[in-house]
Short mmCIF file of C-alpha atoms in Angstrom, two decimals:
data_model
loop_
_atom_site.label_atom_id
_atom_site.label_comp_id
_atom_site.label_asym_id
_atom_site.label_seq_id
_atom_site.Cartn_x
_atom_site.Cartn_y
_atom_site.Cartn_z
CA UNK J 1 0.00 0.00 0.00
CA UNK J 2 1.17 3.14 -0.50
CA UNK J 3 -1.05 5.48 1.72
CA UNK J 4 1.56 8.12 3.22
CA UNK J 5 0.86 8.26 7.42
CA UNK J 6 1.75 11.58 8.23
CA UNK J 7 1.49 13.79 11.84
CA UNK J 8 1.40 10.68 14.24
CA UNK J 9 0.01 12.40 17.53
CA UNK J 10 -1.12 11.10 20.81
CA UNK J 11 -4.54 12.89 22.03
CA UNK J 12 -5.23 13.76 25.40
CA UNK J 13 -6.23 10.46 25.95
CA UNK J 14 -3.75 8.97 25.56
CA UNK J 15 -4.54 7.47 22.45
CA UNK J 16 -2.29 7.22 19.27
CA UNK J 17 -3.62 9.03 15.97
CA UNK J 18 -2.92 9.86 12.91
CA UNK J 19 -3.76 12.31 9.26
CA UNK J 20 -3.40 10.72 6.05
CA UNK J 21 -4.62 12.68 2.90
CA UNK J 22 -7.32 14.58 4.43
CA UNK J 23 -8.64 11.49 6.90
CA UNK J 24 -7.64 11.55 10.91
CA UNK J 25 -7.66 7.76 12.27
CA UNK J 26 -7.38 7.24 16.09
CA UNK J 27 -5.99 3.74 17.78
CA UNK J 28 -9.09 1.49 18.05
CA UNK J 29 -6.81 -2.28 18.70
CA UNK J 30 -3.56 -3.65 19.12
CA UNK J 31 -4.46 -7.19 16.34
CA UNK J 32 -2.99 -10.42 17.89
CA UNK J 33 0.08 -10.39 15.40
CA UNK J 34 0.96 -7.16 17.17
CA UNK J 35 -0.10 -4.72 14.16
CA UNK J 36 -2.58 -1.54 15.03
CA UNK J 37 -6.33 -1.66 13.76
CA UNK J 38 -6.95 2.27 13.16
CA UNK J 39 -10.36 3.75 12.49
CA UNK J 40 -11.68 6.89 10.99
CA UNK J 41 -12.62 9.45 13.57
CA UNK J 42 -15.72 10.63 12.22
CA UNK J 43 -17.69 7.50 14.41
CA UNK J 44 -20.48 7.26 12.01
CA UNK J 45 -17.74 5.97 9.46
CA UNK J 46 -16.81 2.56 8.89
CA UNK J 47 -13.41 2.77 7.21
CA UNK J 48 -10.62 1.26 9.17
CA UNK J 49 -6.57 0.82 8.25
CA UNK J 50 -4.62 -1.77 9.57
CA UNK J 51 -0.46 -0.27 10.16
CA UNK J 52 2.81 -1.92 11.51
CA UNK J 53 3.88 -1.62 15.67
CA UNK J 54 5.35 1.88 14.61
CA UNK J 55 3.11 3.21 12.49
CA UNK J 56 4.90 4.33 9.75
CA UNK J 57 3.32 1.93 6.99
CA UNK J 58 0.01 1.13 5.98
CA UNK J 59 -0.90 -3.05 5.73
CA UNK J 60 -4.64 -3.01 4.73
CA UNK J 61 -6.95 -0.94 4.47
CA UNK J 62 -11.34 -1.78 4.52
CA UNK J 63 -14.08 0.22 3.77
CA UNK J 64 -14.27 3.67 2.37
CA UNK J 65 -15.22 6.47 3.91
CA UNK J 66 -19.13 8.03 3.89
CA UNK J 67 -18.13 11.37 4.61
CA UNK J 68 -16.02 14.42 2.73
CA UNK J 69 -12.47 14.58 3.89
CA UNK J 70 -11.22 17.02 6.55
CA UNK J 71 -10.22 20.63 5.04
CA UNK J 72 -7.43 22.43 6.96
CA UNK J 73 -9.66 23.61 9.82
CA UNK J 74 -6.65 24.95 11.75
CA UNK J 75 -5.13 27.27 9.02
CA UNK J 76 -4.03 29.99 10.82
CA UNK J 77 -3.91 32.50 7.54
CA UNK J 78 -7.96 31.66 6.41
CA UNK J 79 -8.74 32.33 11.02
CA UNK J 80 -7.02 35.70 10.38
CA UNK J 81 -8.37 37.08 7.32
CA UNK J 82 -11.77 35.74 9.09
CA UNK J 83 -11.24 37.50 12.04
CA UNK J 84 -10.36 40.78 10.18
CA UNK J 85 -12.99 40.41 8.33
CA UNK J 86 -15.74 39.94 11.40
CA UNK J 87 -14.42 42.07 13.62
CA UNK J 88 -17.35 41.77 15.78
CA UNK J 89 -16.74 37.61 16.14
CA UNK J 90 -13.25 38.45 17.64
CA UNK J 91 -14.42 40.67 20.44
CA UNK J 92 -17.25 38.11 21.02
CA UNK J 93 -14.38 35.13 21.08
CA UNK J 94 -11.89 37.17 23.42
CA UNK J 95 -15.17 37.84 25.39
CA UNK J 96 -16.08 33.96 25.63
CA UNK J 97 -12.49 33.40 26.53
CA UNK J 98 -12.55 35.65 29.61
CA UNK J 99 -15.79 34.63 30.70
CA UNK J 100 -14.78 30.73 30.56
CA UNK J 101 -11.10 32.15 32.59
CA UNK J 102 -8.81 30.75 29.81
CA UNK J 103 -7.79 34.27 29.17
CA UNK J 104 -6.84 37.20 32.37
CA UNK J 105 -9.65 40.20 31.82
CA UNK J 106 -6.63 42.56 32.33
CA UNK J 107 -4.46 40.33 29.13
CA UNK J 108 -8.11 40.67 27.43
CA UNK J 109 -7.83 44.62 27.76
CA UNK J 110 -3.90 44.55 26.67
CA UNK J 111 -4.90 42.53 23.51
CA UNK J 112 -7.91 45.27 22.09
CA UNK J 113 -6.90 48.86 20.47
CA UNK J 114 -6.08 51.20 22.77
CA UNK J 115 -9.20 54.23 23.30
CA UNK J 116 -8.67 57.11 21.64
CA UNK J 117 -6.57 59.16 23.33
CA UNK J 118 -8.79 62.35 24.34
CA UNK J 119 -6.35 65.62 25.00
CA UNK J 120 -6.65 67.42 28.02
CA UNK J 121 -9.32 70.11 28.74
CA UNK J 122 -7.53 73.09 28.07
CA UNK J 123 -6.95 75.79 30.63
CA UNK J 124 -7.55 79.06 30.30
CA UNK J 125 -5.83 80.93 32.53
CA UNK J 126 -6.99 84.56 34.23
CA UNK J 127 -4.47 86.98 31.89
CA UNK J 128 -5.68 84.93 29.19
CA UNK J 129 -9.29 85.58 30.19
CA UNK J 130 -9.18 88.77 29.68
CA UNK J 131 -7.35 89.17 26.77
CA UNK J 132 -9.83 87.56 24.99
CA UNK J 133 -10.85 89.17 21.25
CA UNK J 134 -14.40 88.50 22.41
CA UNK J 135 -15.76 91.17 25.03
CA UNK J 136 -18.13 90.12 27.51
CA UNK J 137 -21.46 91.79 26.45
CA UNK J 138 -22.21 94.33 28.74
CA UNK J 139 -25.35 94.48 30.86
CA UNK J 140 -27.19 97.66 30.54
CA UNK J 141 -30.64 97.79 30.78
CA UNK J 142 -32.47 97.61 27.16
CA UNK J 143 -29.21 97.76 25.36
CA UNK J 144 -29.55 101.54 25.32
CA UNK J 145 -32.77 100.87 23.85
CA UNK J 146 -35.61 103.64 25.16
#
């Protein structure tokens, strides 16, 4: 056979698994002649692959697979351009992760753009007050109006 096993990983589980093309097995058996009965992850799927104690080559294969294959669901350029394109479902993620406490509210604040920055009120000062090109009006009765 010449199915390529690629990315052998261990889950947190503890059990063995592993991509080829676009299918994830996991370890279902250790077979009585010591070889590794795999099976597809997806658990309505019957297709199973038999490899050698070190899982690095394929012995026999059965069944195909009822489902489409797994697309790269952890492609880190696609998430980005996602998230810059929805900015809305990034604050709601960073939200989720602070309310779940997988992310510090205060790292949460750090990681979103920083409010504008307001200037100061300015101060006018008493000299300036006075100096002003605009004269307070001045409070006669009827404006000098009879």
């Amino acid at each position: 056979m010449d199915i390529q096993i690629s990315n052998v990983f261990e889950t947190r589980r503890g059990k063995r698994c592993f991509n080829t093309g676009n299918y994830k097995y996991s370890e279902f058996r250790v077979l009585k002649s010591g070889d590794l009965l795999f099976r597809c992850t997806n658990k309505k799927c019957t297709s199973r692959v038999t490899v050698n104690k070190s899982i690095t080559r394929v012995i026999n294969t059965s069944n195909e697979h009822n489902h489409e294959a797994h697309t790269d669901q952890n492609n880190p350029v696609e998430t980005r351009n996602m998230l810059l394109q929805n900015p809305q479902l990034g604050y709601a993620l960073l939200q989720a992760l602070v309310r779940i406490k997988i992310v510090d509210p205060e790292t949460a604040r750090t990681m979103l753009h920083p409010a504008h920055k307001v200037p100061p009120p300015l101060r006018i000062s008493n000299a300036t007050a006075t100096t002003s090109r605009f004269q307070p009006i001045s409070q006669t009765p009827n404006n000098g109006m009879q």
